[in-house]
XYZ file of N, CA and C in Angstrom:
591
model
N -56.432 59.281 55.421
C -56.049 58.632 56.006
C -56.698 58.935 57.254
N -56.909 57.621 58.161
C -57.627 58.151 59.314
C -56.572 58.272 60.448
N -56.860 59.293 61.162
C -55.438 59.547 62.192
C -55.882 59.100 63.348
N -56.736 58.072 63.437
C -57.008 57.451 64.783
C -56.185 56.250 65.141
N -55.648 56.630 66.530
C -54.430 55.406 66.832
C -52.544 56.293 66.745
N -52.447 57.217 65.848
C -51.373 58.113 65.741
C -51.298 59.198 66.433
N -49.769 58.893 66.895
C -48.924 60.048 67.263
C -49.208 61.021 66.982
N -49.932 61.893 67.146
C -49.732 63.550 66.348
C -48.431 64.635 67.600
N -47.514 64.631 67.277
C -46.824 66.257 67.910
C -47.210 67.303 67.505
N -48.016 68.447 68.504
C -48.494 69.232 67.914
C -47.705 70.909 68.410
N -46.692 71.188 67.595
C -46.106 72.591 68.278
C -46.241 73.595 67.818
N -46.595 74.809 68.871
C -46.902 76.307 68.846
C -45.580 77.198 69.307
N -45.839 77.819 68.254
C -44.975 78.542 68.365
C -46.085 80.751 68.837
N -44.901 81.483 68.557
C -44.997 82.481 69.286
C -46.307 83.403 68.858
N -47.139 83.534 67.597
C -48.436 83.744 66.980
C -49.432 83.355 67.831
N -49.440 84.438 68.779
C -50.769 84.769 70.337
C -51.641 84.916 69.444
N -51.995 85.468 68.856
C -53.674 85.926 67.749
C -53.916 84.875 66.906
N -53.224 83.870 66.860
C -53.539 82.814 66.366
C -54.221 81.607 67.303
N -53.732 81.713 68.026
C -54.127 80.342 69.612
C -55.618 80.428 69.305
N -56.391 81.325 69.232
C -57.890 81.053 69.309
C -58.306 80.390 67.910
N -57.655 80.142 67.089
C -57.868 79.238 65.528
C -57.743 78.223 65.646
N -56.113 77.901 66.562
C -55.614 76.368 66.423
C -56.275 75.722 67.609
N -56.601 76.413 68.616
C -56.999 75.489 69.704
C -58.284 73.957 69.388
N -58.960 74.918 69.015
C -60.224 73.797 68.206
C -59.579 72.883 67.236
N -58.511 72.791 66.828
C -57.904 72.067 65.721
C -57.300 70.938 66.594
N -56.629 71.060 67.908
C -56.707 70.455 68.664
C -57.172 69.461 68.944
N -58.275 69.802 69.445
C -59.590 69.342 69.882
C -60.144 68.538 68.997
N -60.021 68.735 67.722
C -60.809 67.730 66.250
C -59.661 66.727 65.919
N -58.256 66.870 66.450
C -57.373 65.646 66.130
C -57.527 64.255 67.470
N -58.299 64.797 68.303
C -58.054 64.603 70.080
C -59.333 63.483 69.835
N -61.020 64.323 68.902
C -61.143 63.361 68.920
C -61.755 62.415 67.897
N -61.455 62.740 66.866
C -60.923 61.744 65.993
C -60.323 60.763 66.282
N -59.778 60.880 67.062
C -58.826 59.290 68.208
C -57.070 59.657 67.740
N -56.461 60.627 67.623
C -55.427 60.931 67.670
C -54.713 61.075 69.290
N -53.731 60.514 69.430
C -52.727 60.565 70.769
C -51.787 62.263 70.204
N -52.361 63.116 71.398
C -51.531 64.339 70.131
C -50.766 65.037 71.617
N -49.407 65.193 71.358
C -48.251 65.399 72.217
C -47.695 66.919 71.811
N -48.454 68.114 72.966
C -48.729 69.034 72.246
C -46.885 69.570 73.081
N -46.269 70.208 71.635
C -44.900 71.164 72.167
C -44.453 72.414 71.926
N -44.121 72.990 73.519
C -43.983 74.494 73.274
C -42.740 75.527 72.902
N -42.829 76.431 72.486
C -41.791 77.034 72.301
C -41.700 78.489 74.194
N -40.064 78.606 74.581
C -40.185 79.541 75.161
C -41.647 80.737 75.956
N -41.743 80.883 74.230
C -42.341 82.523 74.326
C -43.439 81.873 74.323
N -44.342 80.831 74.179
C -45.754 80.479 74.175
C -46.116 80.384 76.017
N -45.054 79.445 76.429
C -45.001 79.336 77.989
C -44.868 80.758 78.928
N -44.112 81.677 78.517
C -43.756 82.584 79.257
C -44.749 84.096 79.023
N -44.788 84.278 77.695
C -45.420 85.645 77.809
C -47.070 85.757 77.758
N -47.383 86.795 78.499
C -48.719 87.253 78.310
C -49.548 88.051 77.595
N -50.053 87.972 76.542
C -50.847 89.257 75.924
C -51.765 89.458 76.023
N -52.626 90.636 75.301
C -53.851 90.709 75.030
C -54.814 89.159 74.462
N -54.072 88.271 73.925
C -54.853 87.245 73.790
C -54.872 85.680 74.935
N -54.195 86.664 75.682
C -54.456 85.718 77.188
C -52.859 85.114 77.701
N -52.890 84.914 79.204
C -51.907 84.287 79.491
C -51.240 83.139 79.045
N -49.510 82.934 78.811
C -49.312 81.770 78.488
C -49.293 80.620 78.978
N -49.112 80.775 80.486
C -49.275 79.769 81.274
C -50.974 79.103 81.281
N -51.708 79.889 80.910
C -53.117 79.410 80.907
C -53.574 78.943 79.514
N -52.542 79.372 78.460
C -52.902 79.103 77.347
C -52.236 77.559 77.392
N -50.852 76.624 78.014
C -50.832 75.616 78.115
C -51.323 74.930 78.840
N -52.169 74.977 80.001
C -52.892 74.760 80.846
C -54.155 74.039 79.968
N -54.867 75.020 79.256
C -55.984 74.307 78.189
C -55.614 73.557 77.469
N -54.170 73.480 76.555
C -54.185 72.250 75.734
C -53.216 71.212 76.654
N -52.848 71.737 78.058
C -52.884 70.096 78.125
C -53.828 68.987 78.485
N -54.925 70.085 79.141
C -55.931 69.270 79.564
C -56.752 69.136 78.082
N -56.813 69.289 77.379
C -57.411 69.247 75.811
C -56.769 67.807 75.269
N -55.516 67.472 75.640
C -54.172 66.614 75.172
C -54.149 65.307 76.075
N -54.240 65.808 76.859
C -53.805 65.216 78.132
C -52.517 64.341 78.460
N -51.555 65.256 77.713
C -50.523 65.103 78.067
C -49.725 66.399 78.635
N -48.734 66.607 79.073
C -48.253 67.390 80.208
C -46.971 68.099 78.731
N -47.144 69.594 78.547
C -46.968 70.320 77.110
C -45.330 69.818 77.598
N -44.248 69.126 76.160
C -42.650 68.799 75.961
C -42.512 70.846 75.954
N -41.872 71.014 77.224
C -41.058 72.959 76.479
C -39.469 72.835 76.696
N -38.857 71.391 76.429
C -37.331 72.148 76.910
C -36.454 71.238 75.432
N -35.501 71.216 74.787
C -35.348 70.812 73.778
C -34.661 69.389 74.351
N -33.976 69.092 75.608
C -34.164 67.494 76.039
C -34.863 67.231 75.915
N -35.683 67.323 76.355
C -37.224 66.898 76.788
C -38.110 66.354 75.175
N -37.574 66.701 74.511
C -38.223 67.065 72.680
C -37.393 66.089 72.148
N -36.073 65.799 71.999
C -35.147 64.802 71.582
C -35.422 63.716 71.406
N -36.131 63.073 72.441
C -36.447 61.242 72.571
C -38.000 61.448 71.043
N -38.416 62.510 70.679
C -39.594 62.156 69.744
C -38.662 61.294 67.978
N -37.686 61.957 68.617
C -36.797 60.947 66.968
C -36.793 59.082 67.756
N -35.550 58.997 68.364
C -35.273 57.723 68.706
C -36.481 56.622 69.209
N -36.479 57.292 70.280
C -37.171 56.385 71.294
C -38.653 56.601 71.738
N -39.384 57.776 71.144
C -40.933 57.835 70.776
C -41.072 58.606 69.787
N -40.937 57.828 68.777
C -40.998 58.611 67.339
C -42.746 59.051 66.960
N -42.431 60.174 66.490
C -44.547 60.477 66.118
C -44.693 60.052 64.602
N -45.941 60.038 64.478
C -46.422 60.053 62.893
C -46.240 60.818 62.188
N -46.472 62.212 62.530
C -46.412 63.158 62.184
C -46.466 64.300 63.380
N -45.718 65.391 63.042
C -46.034 66.663 63.743
C -46.216 67.348 62.671
N -47.016 68.619 63.679
C -47.499 69.945 63.233
C -47.123 71.142 64.035
N -46.979 72.376 63.138
C -46.203 73.040 64.240
C -47.359 74.393 63.449
N -47.893 74.659 64.678
C -49.378 75.914 64.028
C -49.907 76.480 65.675
N -49.412 77.325 65.457
C -48.801 78.505 64.440
C -47.538 78.552 64.078
N -46.949 78.635 63.209
C -45.688 78.761 62.535
C -44.958 79.941 62.678
N -44.493 80.700 62.910
C -44.020 82.222 62.974
C -42.864 82.351 62.193
N -43.007 83.683 61.512
C -42.193 84.054 60.521
C -40.585 83.477 60.937
N -40.398 83.934 62.365
C -39.072 83.655 63.071
C -39.096 82.310 63.093
N -40.244 81.425 63.749
C -39.924 80.182 63.523
C -39.273 79.266 62.295
N -39.755 79.908 61.743
C -39.674 79.458 60.061
C -38.189 79.603 59.647
N -37.384 80.327 59.568
C -36.456 81.008 59.205
C -35.630 80.233 59.981
N -35.705 79.808 61.209
C -35.176 78.920 61.463
C -34.822 77.171 61.273
N -36.537 76.802 60.703
C -36.175 75.245 60.824
C -35.483 75.529 59.047
N -35.670 76.923 58.319
C -35.289 76.452 56.857
C -33.819 76.141 56.961
N -33.236 76.642 57.497
C -31.845 77.137 57.699
C -31.001 75.971 58.838
N -31.863 75.008 58.870
C -31.548 73.974 60.483
C -30.869 74.226 61.643
N -31.550 75.912 61.850
C -30.863 75.929 63.763
C -32.286 75.141 64.252
N -31.568 74.538 65.480
C -32.443 73.584 66.100
C -32.345 74.542 68.433
N -33.161 75.241 68.402
C -32.806 75.989 69.135
C -34.406 75.908 69.861
N -35.275 75.470 69.574
C -36.160 75.016 70.135
C -36.947 74.196 70.854
N -37.832 73.153 71.671
C -38.414 72.274 71.382
C -39.236 72.159 70.011
N -39.531 73.017 69.900
C -40.471 72.558 68.751
C -39.711 72.447 67.718
N -38.344 73.201 67.381
C -37.505 72.843 66.415
C -37.051 71.337 66.453
N -36.658 70.884 67.610
C -36.220 69.734 68.096
C -37.029 68.942 67.456
N -38.348 68.395 68.129
C -39.179 67.671 67.484
C -39.697 67.838 66.032
N -39.781 68.676 64.902
C -39.827 68.530 63.896
C -38.266 67.991 63.411
N -37.189 68.383 64.144
C -35.763 67.912 63.571
C -35.897 66.137 63.823
N -36.192 65.778 64.423
C -36.045 64.150 65.019
C -37.073 63.711 64.451
N -38.538 64.382 63.603
C -39.198 64.016 63.019
C -38.955 63.563 61.392
N -38.179 64.346 61.224
C -37.977 64.383 59.724
C -36.700 63.917 60.004
N -35.657 63.302 60.780
C -34.953 62.445 60.989
C -35.461 60.694 60.754
N -36.885 61.098 61.385
C -37.530 59.632 61.267
C -38.209 58.875 59.779
N -38.349 60.293 58.982
C -38.614 60.423 57.449
C -40.189 60.361 57.399
N -40.751 61.217 59.055
C -42.236 61.195 59.038
C -43.176 62.804 58.371
N -43.776 62.862 58.187
C -44.094 64.421 58.139
C -44.447 65.109 58.719
N -43.867 66.775 58.304
C -44.182 67.949 59.220
C -45.142 68.613 58.462
N -46.219 69.141 59.483
C -47.450 70.116 58.760
C -47.025 70.826 59.196
N -47.243 71.860 58.294
C -46.413 73.630 58.939
C -48.109 74.717 58.647
N -48.364 75.426 59.701
C -49.553 76.406 59.668
C -49.035 77.239 59.546
N -48.240 78.572 58.709
C -47.800 79.385 59.161
C -48.993 80.520 59.659
N -48.046 81.510 60.243
C -48.703 82.811 60.512
C -47.527 83.690 60.692
N -47.261 84.496 59.799
C -46.557 85.381 59.690
C -46.508 86.667 58.455
N -45.864 88.014 59.543
C -45.894 89.325 58.639
C -45.241 89.478 57.567
N -44.252 87.902 57.452
C -43.422 88.438 56.394
C -43.104 87.433 55.389
N -44.107 86.420 54.892
C -44.209 85.813 54.169
C -44.037 86.148 52.909
N -44.144 87.011 52.803
C -44.079 87.848 51.030
C -43.067 88.756 51.086
N -42.148 88.770 52.181
C -40.800 89.996 52.263
C -40.023 88.938 52.123
N -38.620 89.314 53.358
C -37.738 89.019 53.510
C -37.604 87.370 53.824
N -38.912 86.660 54.213
C -38.724 85.200 54.440
C -39.625 84.686 53.242
N -39.976 85.421 52.728
C -40.786 84.744 51.717
C -39.755 83.195 50.875
N -37.808 83.809 51.030
C -37.036 82.947 50.655
C -37.354 81.391 51.510
N -37.472 81.775 52.542
C -37.381 80.305 53.694
C -38.396 80.002 52.903
N -39.703 80.367 53.251
C -40.745 79.751 52.731
C -40.918 78.707 51.333
N -40.834 79.559 50.600
C -40.151 78.599 48.955
C -39.263 77.285 50.167
N -38.376 77.605 50.724
C -37.031 76.649 50.503
C -37.618 75.279 51.480
N -38.758 75.724 52.715
C -39.319 74.507 52.930
C -41.120 74.481 51.795
N -40.929 75.005 51.249
C -42.148 74.201 50.323
C -41.514 73.131 49.540
N -40.408 73.454 49.360
C -39.807 72.314 48.442
C -38.741 71.306 48.953
N -39.278 71.304 50.305
C -38.598 70.076 50.950
C -39.263 68.865 51.453
N -38.382 67.891 51.327
C -39.030 66.177 51.343
C -39.585 66.268 52.938
N -40.983 65.661 53.259
C -41.527 65.178 54.127
C -42.095 66.392 54.569
N -42.483 67.920 53.506
C -42.432 68.628 54.674
C -44.153 69.442 54.299
N -44.814 69.607 54.517
C -46.335 69.853 54.036
C -46.949 71.239 55.061
N -47.427 71.877 53.981
C -48.212 73.214 54.288
C -49.780 72.672 54.671
N -50.344 73.853 55.903
C -51.889 73.675 55.930
C -52.456 74.924 54.842
N -53.355 75.142 53.712
C -53.432 76.138 52.490
C -53.130 77.132 53.443
N -52.672 78.713 52.552
C -52.359 79.364 53.246
C -52.710 80.363 52.668
N -53.050 81.852 52.925
C -52.643 83.005 52.078
C -53.090 84.643 52.321
N -53.406 85.325 52.354
C -53.448 86.439 52.973
C -54.305 86.708 53.746
N -53.954 87.466 54.952
C -54.618 87.632 55.897
C -55.584 89.002 55.955
N -54.557 90.147 55.428
C -54.897 91.623 55.004
C -53.948 92.353 54.297
N -54.612 91.922 53.031
C -53.898 92.395 51.942
C -54.053 93.491 51.702
N -54.587 94.485 51.615
C -54.028 95.319 51.943
C -53.626 96.431 53.422
N -53.316 96.540 54.214
C -52.862 96.175 55.536
C -51.513 96.006 55.639
N -51.884 94.862 55.538
C -50.715 94.441 55.732
C -49.625 93.178 54.630
N -49.578 93.647 53.457
C -49.373 92.489 52.117
C -48.169 91.946 52.104
N -47.501 91.955 52.809
C -46.628 90.041 53.134
C -47.086 89.212 54.169
N -47.955 89.721 54.475
C -48.534 88.895 55.970
C -49.517 87.636 55.270
N -49.137 86.456 55.229
C -50.071 85.292 55.412
C -50.615 84.947 56.250
N -51.244 84.248 56.895
C -51.746 82.995 57.981
C -52.264 82.074 56.746
N -52.107 80.694 57.909
C -52.540 79.372 56.919
C -54.185 79.470 57.167
N -55.381 78.669 56.904
C -56.527 78.377 57.260
C -56.440 77.120 57.876
N -56.371 77.690 59.365
C -56.457 76.472 60.276
C -57.492 75.642 60.033
N -58.623 75.909 59.821
C -59.455 74.856 59.610
C -59.485 73.628 58.617
N -57.956 73.891 58.095
C -58.378 72.812 57.115
C -56.413 71.857 57.809
N -56.608 72.133 59.421
C -55.252 71.155 59.628
C -55.631 69.686 59.719
N -56.629 69.072 60.137
C -56.866 67.617 59.857
C -56.796 66.978 58.739
N -57.273 68.034 58.008
C -57.251 66.915 56.338
C -55.789 67.285 55.838
N -55.447 68.714 56.103
C -53.464 68.162 55.933
C -53.069 67.196 56.126
N -53.440 66.961 57.424
C -52.425 65.742 58.614
C -52.850 64.051 57.764
N -54.084 64.246 57.615
C -53.859 62.907 56.323
C -53.732 63.279 55.244
N -53.698 63.815 54.956
C -52.779 63.917 53.247
C -51.807 63.626 53.613
N -51.157 64.259 54.133
C -49.840 64.446 55.336
C -49.001 62.911 55.456
N -50.142 62.051 55.788
C -49.931 61.208 56.538
C -49.518 59.583 55.515
N -50.576 60.224 54.578
C -50.448 59.675 52.955
C -49.235 59.787 52.227
N -48.255 60.736 52.810
C -47.113 61.435 51.179
C -47.773 62.412 50.570
N -49.201 63.253 50.856
C -49.399 63.963 49.893
C -49.652 65.406 50.264
N -49.847 66.569 49.442
C -49.924 68.061 49.738
C -51.480 68.391 49.251
N -51.758 68.364 50.411
C -53.417 69.020 50.261
C -53.347 69.998 49.470
N -54.345 70.372 48.351
C -54.560 71.316 47.656
C -55.994 71.946 47.241
N -55.814 72.734 46.670
C -54.991 73.749 46.089
C -54.100 74.578 48.004
N -52.682 74.763 47.920
C -51.931 75.185 48.992
C -52.179 76.933 49.364
N -52.573 77.036 48.356
C -52.302 79.142 48.118
C -54.119 79.183 48.160
N -54.300 79.677 49.303
C -55.985 79.836 48.945
C -56.163 81.225 49.656
N -57.579 82.187 49.693
C -58.028 83.244 49.896
C -58.674 82.584 51.513
N -57.675 83.825 52.499
C -57.757 83.337 53.864
C -58.753 82.755 54.410
N -59.810 83.670 54.103
C -61.001 83.828 55.283
C -61.880 83.181 54.041
N -62.055 82.598 53.107
C -63.372 81.774 52.312
C -62.861 80.373 53.134
N -64.358 79.668 53.691
C -63.805 78.373 53.787
C -65.158 77.467 53.083
């Protein structure tokens, strides 16, 4: 399915090392004609790391999308009843936020936007980036994989030797995953070799 004219929410959580891989995918969605609405967690906005300053990343994303980032739960809530999205993407999705989503804890703007989208029976696309996907968080990953209207960007181990429990989405497959999700389909295969394109 073409994403042209679709309203796509784009949620970012605190996997700061992944922003560099995600940003080009936001640009691809915009170039394909989607209206992209950025939604961020508090961590994204307020944390400066060796991967960049939070405020600078937010500015960059706002410029690319032409929309001010939604950064409060109150501002994210209308994405359900009043300003519905055609699809909500969360990329990167940290293990922390993944565990909350899997257990219905809505304590951030990104989680509220996802809840609002699921409420409307629309797809939520997840791009995981977690050091614990094959550890204790594995149960949450599998719970989400079995949940209606949730779809995954293909993912795999990013460093099986040094971080055997870590899995990261192949972000370059984001646009294709969204296209499939808009048709109610999970792109396949879901489990991939992380660095093979």
